[in-house]
Amino acid sequence: MTNLVLAVRAHRFETLAVGLFAVASLGGAALVVVRLMAYGIPASCFRGTGPSLICQGLSGDMDAYLSIARDWGFFALAGIVLLPIVSGLFLGIAMAGKEIDRGTTVFAWSLAPSRRRWLVQRVAPAALAVVVAGLIGGFFGDQLEALRDPGTDPATTFGHLGLRGPVIAGEALAVFGLALAAGAVLGRILPALLVAAALSVGAIAGVNLATDAWLHHETVAVLGVDDVGNVQPSWRVVDYRVLAPDGAIITWNEAYARYGDPGAPQSSGGPVMPDLKTVLFVNPGEIYPLVVARMTLLFAALGLAGIVLAFAVVDRRRP
Amino acid sequence: MPIVVADQLAKRYGRAEALRAISVEIEGGGVTALVGPNGAGKSTLLKLCVGFERPTAGRVTVAGADPTRDRAAAIRAIGYVPQSPTLYRELTLAEHLQLAAGLRPGFDLAHASGRLDDLGIPESSKPGELSGGQAAQVWLAIALGTRAPLLLLDEPLANLDPLARREFLQVVADAAKANGVTVLLSSHVISDVEPIADRLLLLADGRVLAHDTIEATRAAHRTLRRGADGAERPTTGALVSVFPERDGRLVELRRVEPGTPGEPSTLEEIVLGYLASVRPARRLAAA
């Protein structure tokens, strides 16, 4: 415990900066959530399916609610998105890179029989802190998602995928691990910060691209949704196609090539487009928890890889 | 029994050879002055002992433990003071002692704290408020607090004023005498460490030039000054080198059999003589 307190004091600036940012972003998100919940407007009013008498009486509140949800909700979500990056980078660099840069590892490593134990004593609480902050941020992100689009279940909708829920904690661990590894390898604060930031952006982009690619292959075909209004909010629509009379699923471009443009005058003598059924390729909301779990695990794996690399480097490098 | 054993120990940084397959055994107890010019390999040898560097070839053991293979055992035997005594600028000295106690099992907090008290360095101070000499003393207090049998002091006197040097050396000498601690004290100025040294280990160009007790080293060398009158002087023993004094007169350093008549050389003459023996070679190599 004494070591933890001393480690916090030795890295006062980073701890304070991360603490203030966490309080500001999480506190801001919590305020917005509490403020929106305090309105107590039934979700059915926003969907236009609620009792008209009650909903009409709440129209002023609904406007104010939507204004707060749109404006302050944006800032709250931005804070939550930045939280894992700020906390991971600052604490990750401080744990090894800053110590090596300042030469204080000479003090620690000449006294500690085990460098691994020294690093564990520092990394474990810091990693726990960024993950817990990420989990709280992710929780508020889910709450904001539900409140910004009343009536939706954040656990079965793809809105703001990767910007809320446990993914934030995974992201925080990934950024922390990459920053820790960059600091251990480079041993300089500024270069490590720049490299860690670039690696983190690459990791976040990579995981999102991989998720997009996977989701593209995990679509379900839904027939007979000809009106956009019938598209369920929980669906993540990947592609619109059409069902040809011969049973083939073709793209709209192929349909135009085969049957002509339905908007063109019929007197042109071209083929007449038959009554085509729309086929939607969607990711159903039911798989959202699975997708989130996969993204979280990917980020966590990246973070753990960074931590393992940092341990290997610290064990071998000169102070 | 030797506490540090280097066997064909070599260390290379890129193309530069810091240590060239040296073999040396440092006996336990007393103060060994590790002397040599800048770039001799003194710091490298100490860093290899503490596990901060890995040998390119050969091996070194500290209290029987190889710092590369069993760092924990080697570190437990070592109290280390680096060339640049960096401390955590955000922590007070009391917090440094607590940190040391958390890092090193068996750390004697009271002993380290007592040392700072004796030196009149307040534990509430932060590193930014300390002079270079005080920072070195803090490191030494912590190194002594480890109660390790071996103290490795890497040019700790380099940035100290004469009074601070004296205080520092006094603490080191007391520790060596009272607690039986072995001290390996590096410096590039022999006169700095001579007052407390029991043994001399002279390094230059990554090679061991001389290693023995101070008494035996002096007894085994004679210095002959070539007079301006050109008078003949008896020449005995093997010539180590000829080097100029400040006044331009040439001086011969000879290695002689113990018991040879004549005034033994001073340590400074011996060190200068051996360094002069390798300097021309270095210049030739550089050319």
Coordinates of C-alpha atoms in Angstrom, one line a residue:
Chain A
M1 CA 0.0 0.0 0.0
T2 CA 2.9 2.3 0.9
N3 CA 4.5 1.6 -2.5
L4 CA 1.2 2.5 -4.2
V5 CA 0.9 5.8 -2.4
L6 CA 4.5 6.6 -3.1
A7 CA 4.1 5.7 -6.8
V8 CA 1.1 8.0 -7.0
R9 CA 3.1 10.8 -5.4
A10 CA 6.0 10.2 -7.6
H11 CA 3.7 10.6 -10.6
R12 CA 1.6 13.4 -9.2
F13 CA 1.2 15.3 -12.4
E14 CA -0.1 12.3 -14.4
T15 CA -2.3 11.1 -11.6
L16 CA -3.8 14.6 -11.1
A17 CA -4.3 15.1 -14.9
V18 CA -6.0 11.8 -15.4
G19 CA -8.0 12.2 -12.2
L20 CA -9.3 15.6 -13.2
F21 CA -10.1 14.5 -16.7
A22 CA -11.9 11.4 -15.3
V23 CA -13.9 13.5 -12.9
A24 CA -14.8 16.1 -15.6
S25 CA -15.8 13.5 -18.2
L26 CA -17.5 11.0 -15.9
G27 CA -19.0 13.8 -13.8
G28 CA -20.2 15.6 -16.9
A29 CA -21.8 12.5 -18.4
A30 CA -23.4 11.7 -15.0
L31 CA -24.9 15.2 -14.8
V32 CA -26.3 14.9 -18.4
V33 CA -27.8 11.5 -17.6
V34 CA -29.3 12.6 -14.3
R35 CA -30.7 15.8 -15.9
L36 CA -32.3 14.0 -18.8
M37 CA -33.8 11.3 -16.5
A38 CA -35.2 14.0 -14.3
Y39 CA -37.6 15.1 -17.1
G40 CA -39.4 11.7 -16.7
I41 CA -40.8 11.9 -20.3
P42 CA -42.2 8.6 -21.4
A43 CA -40.3 7.2 -24.4
S44 CA -43.6 6.6 -26.2
C45 CA -44.1 10.4 -26.5
F46 CA -40.8 10.7 -28.5
R47 CA -42.0 7.8 -30.7
G48 CA -45.4 9.4 -31.2
T49 CA -47.2 6.4 -29.7
G50 CA -47.9 7.8 -26.3
P51 CA -51.1 9.1 -24.9
S52 CA -51.6 12.3 -26.9
L53 CA -53.0 14.4 -24.0
I54 CA -49.9 13.7 -21.8
C55 CA -47.4 14.0 -24.6
Q56 CA -48.9 17.3 -25.9
G57 CA -48.5 18.7 -22.4
L58 CA -44.9 17.7 -22.3
S59 CA -43.9 19.2 -25.7
G60 CA -42.0 22.1 -24.1
D61 CA -40.1 19.7 -21.9
M62 CA -39.5 17.4 -24.9
D63 CA -37.9 20.2 -26.8
A64 CA -35.6 21.1 -23.9
Y65 CA -34.8 17.4 -23.4
L66 CA -33.8 16.9 -27.0
S67 CA -31.8 20.1 -27.0
I68 CA -29.8 18.9 -23.9
A69 CA -29.5 15.4 -25.3
R70 CA -28.2 16.7 -28.6
D71 CA -25.8 19.4 -27.4
W72 CA -24.6 18.4 -23.9
G73 CA -25.0 14.7 -24.8
F74 CA -22.4 15.2 -27.6
F75 CA -19.9 16.7 -25.2
A76 CA -20.5 14.1 -22.6
L77 CA -20.0 11.3 -25.2
A78 CA -16.8 13.0 -26.5
G79 CA -15.4 13.1 -23.0
I80 CA -16.2 9.4 -22.6
V81 CA -14.5 8.6 -25.9
L82 CA -11.4 10.6 -24.9
L83 CA -11.2 9.1 -21.4
P84 CA -9.5 5.8 -22.3
I85 CA -7.0 7.6 -24.6
V86 CA -6.0 10.3 -22.0
S87 CA -5.9 7.9 -19.0
G88 CA -4.1 5.1 -20.9
L89 CA -1.5 7.4 -22.5
F90 CA -0.6 9.4 -19.4
L91 CA -0.5 6.5 -16.9
G92 CA 1.1 4.1 -19.4
I93 CA 4.0 6.4 -20.2
A94 CA 4.5 7.4 -16.5
M95 CA 4.9 3.8 -15.3
A96 CA 8.1 3.0 -17.3
G97 CA 9.0 5.6 -19.9
K98 CA 9.1 8.5 -17.6
E99 CA 11.1 6.6 -14.9
I100 CA 13.7 5.6 -17.5
D101 CA 13.8 9.1 -19.0
R102 CA 14.4 10.7 -15.6
G103 CA 16.9 8.0 -14.5
T104 CA 14.8 7.1 -11.4
T105 CA 14.8 3.4 -12.6
V106 CA 18.5 3.4 -11.4
F107 CA 17.1 4.0 -7.9
A108 CA 14.4 1.4 -8.1
W109 CA 16.2 -1.3 -10.1
S110 CA 19.4 -1.1 -7.9
L111 CA 17.2 -1.8 -4.9
A112 CA 14.5 -4.1 -6.1
P113 CA 15.6 -7.8 -6.4
S114 CA 12.9 -8.3 -9.0
R115 CA 12.1 -5.7 -11.7
R116 CA 9.0 -7.7 -12.6
R117 CA 7.7 -7.3 -9.1
W118 CA 8.5 -3.6 -9.2
L119 CA 6.6 -3.2 -12.5
V120 CA 3.6 -5.4 -11.3
Q121 CA 3.3 -3.2 -8.2
R122 CA 2.9 -0.2 -10.4
V123 CA 1.1 -1.5 -13.4
A124 CA -1.6 -3.6 -11.7
P125 CA -3.2 -0.6 -9.8
A126 CA -2.8 1.7 -12.8
A127 CA -4.3 -0.8 -15.2
L128 CA -7.1 -1.4 -12.8
A129 CA -7.8 2.3 -12.5
V130 CA -8.0 2.9 -16.3
V131 CA -10.2 -0.2 -16.7
V132 CA -12.6 0.9 -13.9
A133 CA -12.7 4.4 -15.3
G134 CA -13.4 2.9 -18.8
L135 CA -16.2 0.7 -17.4
I136 CA -17.8 3.7 -15.7
G137 CA -17.4 5.7 -18.8
G138 CA -18.8 2.9 -20.9
F139 CA -21.8 2.6 -18.6
F140 CA -22.6 6.3 -18.9
G141 CA -22.1 6.0 -22.7
D142 CA -24.8 3.3 -22.8
Q143 CA -27.1 5.5 -20.6
L144 CA -26.6 8.4 -22.9
E145 CA -27.3 6.3 -26.0
A146 CA -30.6 5.2 -24.4
L147 CA -31.5 8.8 -23.4
R148 CA -30.5 10.5 -26.7
D149 CA -32.7 8.1 -28.6
P150 CA -35.5 7.4 -26.2
G151 CA -37.1 4.0 -26.4
T152 CA -34.0 2.2 -27.7
D153 CA -32.3 -0.6 -25.8
P154 CA -28.6 0.2 -25.7
A155 CA -27.9 -3.5 -25.3
T156 CA -29.5 -4.4 -28.7
T157 CA -28.7 -1.4 -30.9
F158 CA -25.6 -0.6 -32.9
G159 CA -25.8 3.2 -32.5
H160 CA -22.3 4.6 -31.5
L161 CA -20.8 1.1 -31.6
G162 CA -17.4 1.2 -30.0
L163 CA -18.0 4.5 -28.3
R164 CA -19.8 3.2 -25.3
G165 CA -20.2 0.1 -23.1
P166 CA -17.3 -2.2 -22.0
V167 CA -15.4 -1.4 -25.3
I168 CA -14.3 1.8 -23.6
A169 CA -12.6 -0.3 -20.8
G170 CA -11.0 -2.5 -23.4
E171 CA -9.8 0.6 -25.3
A172 CA -8.4 2.0 -22.1
L173 CA -6.4 -1.2 -21.4
A174 CA -5.1 -1.2 -25.0
V175 CA -3.9 2.4 -24.9
F176 CA -2.4 1.8 -21.5
G177 CA -0.6 -1.3 -22.6
L178 CA 0.7 0.2 -25.8
A179 CA 1.9 3.4 -24.0
L180 CA 3.6 1.2 -21.3
A181 CA 5.4 -0.8 -24.0
A182 CA 6.4 2.3 -26.0
G183 CA 7.8 3.9 -22.8
A184 CA 9.7 0.8 -21.8
V185 CA 11.2 0.4 -25.3
L186 CA 12.0 4.1 -26.1
G187 CA 12.7 5.3 -22.5
R188 CA 11.9 8.9 -23.5
I189 CA 8.7 10.7 -22.6
L190 CA 7.9 12.7 -25.7
P191 CA 8.9 10.1 -28.4
A192 CA 7.0 7.4 -26.4
L193 CA 4.0 9.6 -26.1
L194 CA 3.9 10.3 -29.9
V195 CA 4.5 6.6 -30.8
A196 CA 2.0 5.4 -28.2
A197 CA -0.6 7.9 -29.6
A198 CA 0.0 6.7 -33.2
L199 CA -0.2 3.0 -32.1
S200 CA -3.4 3.7 -30.2
V201 CA -5.0 5.4 -33.1
G202 CA -3.9 2.5 -35.3
A203 CA -5.2 0.0 -32.8
I204 CA -8.6 1.7 -32.5
A205 CA -8.9 2.1 -36.3
G206 CA -7.8 -1.5 -36.8
V207 CA -10.3 -3.0 -34.3
N208 CA -13.1 -0.9 -35.8
L209 CA -12.2 -2.0 -39.4
A210 CA -11.9 -5.6 -38.4
T211 CA -15.3 -5.3 -36.6
D212 CA -16.9 -3.8 -39.8
A213 CA -15.4 -6.6 -41.9
W214 CA -16.7 -9.2 -39.6
L215 CA -20.2 -7.6 -39.4
H216 CA -20.3 -7.5 -43.1
H217 CA -20.0 -11.3 -43.1
E218 CA -22.4 -11.7 -40.3
T219 CA -25.5 -10.2 -41.9
V220 CA -28.9 -11.7 -42.0
A221 CA -31.2 -11.3 -45.1
V222 CA -34.6 -9.7 -44.3
L223 CA -37.2 -9.9 -46.9
G224 CA -40.2 -7.7 -47.6
V225 CA -39.1 -4.4 -45.9
D226 CA -40.0 -2.0 -48.6
D227 CA -40.6 0.9 -46.5
V228 CA -37.7 2.5 -44.7
G229 CA -40.0 3.2 -41.8
N230 CA -40.2 -0.5 -41.2
V231 CA -36.6 -0.9 -40.6
Q232 CA -36.2 -1.8 -36.9
P233 CA -34.0 0.6 -34.8
S234 CA -32.0 -2.3 -33.5
W235 CA -30.9 -3.4 -37.0
R236 CA -27.6 -2.3 -38.4
V237 CA -28.3 -2.2 -42.1
V238 CA -25.3 -3.3 -44.2
D239 CA -26.8 -3.5 -47.7
Y240 CA -30.0 -3.1 -49.7
R241 CA -30.6 -5.5 -52.5
V242 CA -33.6 -6.8 -54.4
L243 CA -35.1 -10.2 -54.9
A244 CA -35.5 -10.9 -58.7
P245 CA -38.5 -12.8 -59.9
D246 CA -36.2 -15.8 -60.6
G247 CA -35.3 -15.9 -56.9
A248 CA -31.8 -14.4 -57.3
I249 CA -30.7 -11.6 -54.9
I250 CA -29.2 -8.9 -57.0
T251 CA -28.0 -5.3 -56.5
W252 CA -30.0 -2.3 -57.5
N253 CA -27.5 -1.6 -60.3
E254 CA -28.1 -5.1 -61.7
A255 CA -31.8 -4.6 -61.3
Y256 CA -31.6 -1.4 -63.3
A257 CA -29.5 -3.1 -66.0
R258 CA -32.0 -6.0 -66.3
Y259 CA -35.3 -4.1 -66.0
G260 CA -34.5 -0.5 -66.7
D261 CA -35.1 2.6 -64.6
P262 CA -38.7 2.6 -63.2
G263 CA -38.6 6.4 -63.4
A264 CA -38.0 6.4 -67.1
P265 CA -41.1 6.9 -69.5
Q266 CA -42.7 3.6 -70.5
S267 CA -42.9 4.8 -74.1
S268 CA -39.1 4.3 -74.4
G269 CA -39.8 0.7 -75.1
G270 CA -37.3 -0.7 -72.7
P271 CA -37.8 -3.5 -70.2
V272 CA -40.5 -3.0 -67.6
M273 CA -39.3 -3.3 -64.0
P274 CA -41.4 -6.0 -62.3
D275 CA -42.6 -5.7 -58.7
L276 CA -39.3 -6.3 -56.9
K277 CA -39.0 -7.2 -53.2
T278 CA -36.3 -5.4 -51.2
V279 CA -33.9 -7.6 -49.4
L280 CA -32.1 -6.0 -46.5
F281 CA -28.8 -7.4 -45.2
V282 CA -28.7 -6.5 -41.5
N283 CA -26.9 -7.2 -38.3
P284 CA -29.7 -7.9 -35.9
G285 CA -29.5 -6.2 -32.5
E286 CA -29.4 -9.5 -30.7
I287 CA -25.7 -9.9 -31.8
Y288 CA -24.7 -6.5 -30.4
P289 CA -23.5 -7.9 -27.0
L290 CA -21.4 -10.5 -28.9
V291 CA -19.9 -7.8 -31.1
V292 CA -19.1 -5.7 -28.1
A293 CA -17.5 -8.6 -26.3
R294 CA -15.4 -9.3 -29.3
M295 CA -14.2 -5.7 -29.6
T296 CA -13.5 -5.5 -25.9
L297 CA -11.5 -8.7 -26.0
L298 CA -9.5 -7.6 -29.0
F299 CA -8.6 -4.3 -27.3
A300 CA -7.8 -6.2 -24.1
A301 CA -5.6 -8.6 -26.0
L302 CA -3.7 -5.7 -27.6
G303 CA -3.3 -4.1 -24.1
L304 CA -2.1 -7.3 -22.5
A305 CA 0.3 -7.8 -25.4
G306 CA 1.7 -4.4 -24.7
I307 CA 2.0 -5.1 -21.0
V308 CA 3.8 -8.4 -21.7
L309 CA 6.2 -6.7 -24.1
A310 CA 6.9 -4.0 -21.5
F311 CA 7.7 -6.6 -18.9
A312 CA 10.1 -8.4 -21.2
V313 CA 11.8 -5.1 -22.1
V314 CA 12.1 -3.9 -18.5
D315 CA 13.6 -7.2 -17.5
R316 CA 16.4 -6.9 -20.0
R317 CA 17.0 -3.2 -20.7
R318 CA 19.5 -0.9 -19.0
P319 CA 17.9 1.7 -16.7
Chain B
M1 CA 37.1 -15.2 -0.5
P2 CA 36.4 -13.1 -3.5
I3 CA 33.1 -11.3 -3.6
V4 CA 33.3 -10.2 -7.2
V5 CA 34.8 -12.5 -9.8
A6 CA 35.1 -11.5 -13.5
D7 CA 36.1 -14.3 -15.8
Q8 CA 37.1 -13.3 -19.4
L9 CA 34.5 -10.5 -19.0
A10 CA 33.9 -8.4 -22.1
K11 CA 31.5 -5.7 -23.0
R12 CA 31.2 -4.0 -26.3
Y13 CA 29.0 -1.0 -27.2
G14 CA 28.6 -1.1 -30.9
R15 CA 32.2 -1.0 -32.2
A16 CA 33.6 0.3 -28.9
E17 CA 35.1 -2.2 -26.5
A18 CA 34.5 -1.1 -23.0
L19 CA 35.9 -4.2 -21.4
R20 CA 38.3 -6.6 -23.2
A21 CA 38.0 -10.0 -21.6
I22 CA 39.2 -9.1 -18.2
S23 CA 39.6 -11.6 -15.4
V24 CA 39.8 -10.3 -11.9
E25 CA 38.9 -11.4 -8.4
I26 CA 38.0 -8.8 -5.7
E27 CA 38.5 -10.1 -2.2
G28 CA 35.8 -9.5 0.4
G29 CA 36.3 -6.8 2.9
G30 CA 38.1 -3.4 2.7
V31 CA 38.0 -0.7 0.1
T32 CA 39.1 -1.3 -3.5
A33 CA 39.9 1.8 -5.5
L34 CA 38.7 1.2 -9.0
V35 CA 40.8 3.8 -10.9
G36 CA 41.2 4.7 -14.5
P37 CA 40.7 7.5 -17.0
N38 CA 37.4 8.3 -18.6
G39 CA 36.4 5.4 -20.8
A40 CA 38.5 2.9 -19.0
G41 CA 35.5 0.6 -18.3
K42 CA 35.0 1.4 -14.6
S43 CA 31.3 2.2 -14.8
T44 CA 30.8 -0.6 -17.2
L45 CA 32.3 -3.1 -14.7
L46 CA 30.1 -1.8 -11.9
K47 CA 27.0 -1.8 -14.1
L48 CA 27.7 -5.4 -15.1
C49 CA 27.9 -6.3 -11.4
V50 CA 24.5 -4.7 -10.7
G51 CA 22.9 -6.2 -13.7
F52 CA 22.4 -2.9 -15.6
E53 CA 24.4 -4.2 -18.5
R54 CA 24.8 -7.7 -19.9
P55 CA 28.3 -9.1 -20.8
T56 CA 29.1 -9.5 -24.5
A57 CA 31.3 -12.4 -23.5
G58 CA 32.5 -14.0 -20.3
R59 CA 30.8 -13.7 -17.0
V60 CA 30.8 -11.9 -13.7
T61 CA 29.6 -13.1 -10.3
V62 CA 28.7 -11.1 -7.3
A63 CA 28.7 -13.0 -4.0
G64 CA 28.5 -16.1 -6.1
A65 CA 25.5 -15.0 -8.2
D66 CA 25.5 -14.1 -11.8
P67 CA 23.5 -10.9 -12.2
T68 CA 22.4 -11.9 -15.7
R69 CA 21.0 -15.3 -14.6
D70 CA 20.1 -14.6 -11.0
R71 CA 19.7 -10.9 -10.7
A72 CA 17.7 -11.1 -7.4
A73 CA 20.6 -12.8 -5.6
A74 CA 23.2 -10.4 -7.0
I75 CA 21.1 -7.3 -6.2
R76 CA 20.6 -8.5 -2.6
A77 CA 24.3 -8.5 -2.2
I78 CA 24.7 -5.0 -3.6
G79 CA 24.3 -1.4 -2.4
Y80 CA 24.8 0.9 -5.4
V81 CA 25.5 4.6 -5.8
P82 CA 25.5 5.7 -9.4
Q83 CA 27.5 8.4 -11.1
S84 CA 24.4 10.7 -11.4
P85 CA 22.6 10.4 -8.1
T86 CA 19.1 10.9 -9.5
L87 CA 16.2 10.9 -7.1
Y88 CA 12.4 11.3 -7.5
R89 CA 11.9 15.0 -7.6
E90 CA 8.4 14.8 -6.3
L91 CA 9.2 12.8 -3.2
T92 CA 10.8 13.9 0.1
L93 CA 13.8 12.1 1.4
A94 CA 11.7 10.3 4.0
E95 CA 9.5 9.0 1.2
H96 CA 12.6 7.9 -0.6
L97 CA 13.6 5.8 2.4
Q98 CA 10.1 4.4 2.6
L99 CA 10.2 3.5 -1.1
A100 CA 13.6 1.9 -0.6
A101 CA 12.2 -0.1 2.3
G102 CA 9.3 -1.2 0.1
L103 CA 11.6 -2.2 -2.7
R104 CA 14.4 -4.0 -0.8
P105 CA 13.5 -6.7 1.7
G106 CA 15.3 -6.2 5.0
F107 CA 16.1 -2.6 4.3
D108 CA 17.3 -0.9 7.5
L109 CA 15.2 2.2 7.6
A110 CA 16.5 3.4 11.0
H111 CA 20.1 3.0 9.9
A112 CA 19.6 5.0 6.7
S113 CA 17.5 7.6 8.5
G114 CA 20.2 7.8 11.2
R115 CA 22.9 8.5 8.5
L116 CA 20.9 11.4 7.1
D117 CA 20.4 12.7 10.6
D118 CA 24.1 12.5 11.3
L119 CA 24.8 14.5 8.2
G120 CA 22.2 17.1 9.1
I121 CA 20.1 16.5 5.9
P122 CA 16.4 16.9 6.8
E123 CA 14.3 14.1 5.7
S124 CA 11.5 16.5 4.8
S125 CA 13.7 18.0 2.0
K126 CA 13.1 17.3 -1.6
P127 CA 15.9 16.5 -4.1
G128 CA 15.6 19.9 -5.7
E129 CA 16.7 21.4 -2.4
L130 CA 19.8 19.3 -2.1
S131 CA 23.4 20.0 -3.3
G132 CA 25.1 17.4 -5.4
G133 CA 27.1 16.3 -2.4
Q134 CA 24.0 15.9 -0.3
A135 CA 22.3 13.9 -3.1
A136 CA 25.3 11.6 -3.2
Q137 CA 25.1 11.2 0.6
V138 CA 21.4 10.4 0.4
W139 CA 22.2 7.6 -2.1
L140 CA 25.0 6.4 0.1
A141 CA 22.7 6.4 3.2
I142 CA 20.2 4.3 1.2
A143 CA 23.0 2.0 -0.1
L144 CA 24.1 1.5 3.5
G145 CA 20.5 0.9 4.6
T146 CA 20.4 -2.1 2.3
R147 CA 22.9 -3.8 4.7
A148 CA 24.4 -5.4 1.6
P149 CA 27.9 -6.9 1.9
L150 CA 29.1 -5.1 -1.2
L151 CA 29.0 -1.4 -1.9
L152 CA 29.5 -0.4 -5.6
L153 CA 30.2 3.4 -5.7
D154 CA 30.4 4.7 -9.3
E155 CA 32.5 7.9 -9.3
P156 CA 30.4 9.4 -6.4
L157 CA 33.1 12.0 -5.7
A158 CA 33.1 13.5 -9.2
N159 CA 30.8 16.4 -8.5
L160 CA 31.6 17.0 -4.8
D161 CA 33.5 19.8 -3.3
P162 CA 36.5 18.9 -1.1
L163 CA 34.7 19.0 2.2
A164 CA 31.8 16.9 0.8
R165 CA 34.4 14.4 -0.6
R166 CA 36.0 14.1 2.8
E167 CA 32.6 13.5 4.5
F168 CA 31.6 11.0 1.9
L169 CA 34.9 9.1 2.2
Q170 CA 34.7 9.1 5.9
V171 CA 31.2 7.4 5.9
V172 CA 32.5 4.9 3.4
A173 CA 35.6 4.1 5.4
D174 CA 33.5 3.8 8.6
A175 CA 31.1 1.4 6.9
A176 CA 33.9 -0.8 5.6
K177 CA 35.6 -0.9 9.0
A178 CA 32.6 -1.2 11.3
N179 CA 30.4 -3.4 9.3
G180 CA 32.9 -5.4 7.3
V181 CA 31.4 -4.2 4.0
T182 CA 33.4 -4.6 0.8
V183 CA 33.6 -1.3 -1.1
L184 CA 34.4 -1.0 -4.8
L185 CA 34.9 2.8 -5.2
S186 CA 35.6 4.1 -8.7
S187 CA 37.3 7.3 -9.5
H188 CA 39.5 8.7 -12.2
V189 CA 41.6 10.6 -9.6
I190 CA 43.6 8.3 -7.4
S191 CA 44.4 11.0 -4.8
D192 CA 40.7 11.2 -4.1
V193 CA 40.3 7.6 -3.0
E194 CA 43.8 6.8 -1.8
P195 CA 43.2 7.8 1.8
I196 CA 40.7 5.0 2.4
A197 CA 41.7 2.4 -0.2
D198 CA 43.1 -0.9 0.8
R199 CA 43.5 -2.2 -2.8
L200 CA 44.0 -0.8 -6.2
L201 CA 42.3 -2.0 -9.4
L202 CA 43.6 0.0 -12.3
L203 CA 41.7 -0.1 -15.6
A204 CA 42.5 1.6 -18.9
D205 CA 41.2 0.8 -22.4
G206 CA 39.0 -1.9 -21.0
R207 CA 42.0 -3.8 -19.6
V208 CA 43.3 -4.5 -16.0
L209 CA 46.7 -2.8 -15.7
A210 CA 47.3 -3.4 -12.0
H211 CA 45.4 -5.2 -9.2
D212 CA 46.8 -5.7 -5.8
T213 CA 46.8 -4.3 -2.3
I214 CA 48.0 -0.7 -2.0
E215 CA 51.1 -1.8 0.0
A216 CA 52.1 -4.5 -2.4
T217 CA 51.5 -2.3 -5.4
R218 CA 53.8 0.4 -4.0
A219 CA 56.4 -2.1 -2.8
A220 CA 56.6 -3.5 -6.3
H221 CA 57.3 -0.2 -8.1
R222 CA 60.1 2.3 -8.2
T223 CA 60.2 5.7 -9.8
L224 CA 63.5 6.9 -11.3
R225 CA 63.9 10.5 -12.3
R226 CA 66.3 11.2 -15.1
G227 CA 68.3 14.2 -14.0
A228 CA 69.1 17.1 -16.1
D229 CA 72.8 16.4 -15.5
G230 CA 72.4 13.1 -17.4
A231 CA 73.9 11.2 -14.5
E232 CA 73.7 7.4 -14.7
R233 CA 71.3 5.8 -12.3
P234 CA 70.9 2.1 -11.5
T235 CA 68.2 0.5 -13.6
T236 CA 66.5 -2.6 -12.1
G237 CA 63.3 -4.3 -12.8
A238 CA 61.0 -4.1 -15.9
L239 CA 60.3 -0.8 -17.4
V240 CA 56.6 0.0 -17.3
S241 CA 56.8 3.4 -19.0
V242 CA 58.6 6.7 -19.2
F243 CA 56.4 9.8 -18.7
P244 CA 57.1 13.5 -18.3
E245 CA 56.5 15.3 -15.0
R246 CA 55.0 18.7 -14.8
D247 CA 58.4 20.4 -15.0
G248 CA 59.2 18.4 -18.1
R249 CA 61.6 16.0 -16.5
L250 CA 61.2 12.4 -17.6
V251 CA 60.2 9.8 -15.1
E252 CA 60.6 6.0 -15.4
L253 CA 58.3 3.7 -13.7
R254 CA 59.7 0.2 -13.1
R255 CA 58.2 -2.9 -11.7
V256 CA 60.6 -4.5 -9.3
E257 CA 60.9 -7.5 -7.0
P258 CA 59.5 -6.8 -3.5
G259 CA 62.4 -5.8 -1.2
T260 CA 64.3 -4.0 -3.9
P261 CA 66.1 -1.0 -2.2
G262 CA 64.8 2.5 -2.8
E263 CA 61.8 4.6 -2.1
P264 CA 58.5 2.9 -3.2
S265 CA 56.6 4.9 -5.9
T266 CA 53.6 6.9 -4.9
L267 CA 50.2 5.6 -6.1
E268 CA 49.9 8.7 -8.3
E269 CA 53.2 7.8 -10.0
I270 CA 52.2 4.2 -10.5
V271 CA 48.8 5.2 -12.0
L272 CA 50.4 7.8 -14.3
G273 CA 53.1 5.3 -15.3
Y274 CA 50.6 2.6 -16.2
L275 CA 48.4 5.1 -18.0
A276 CA 51.4 6.4 -20.0
S277 CA 52.1 2.8 -21.0
V278 CA 48.8 2.5 -22.8
R279 CA 48.3 6.0 -24.1
P280 CA 50.7 5.7 -27.0
A281 CA 49.0 2.5 -28.0
R282 CA 45.7 4.3 -27.9
R283 CA 47.0 7.1 -30.0
L284 CA 48.4 4.6 -32.5
A285 CA 45.1 2.7 -32.6
A286 CA 43.2 6.0 -33.1
A287 CA 45.6 7.0 -35.9

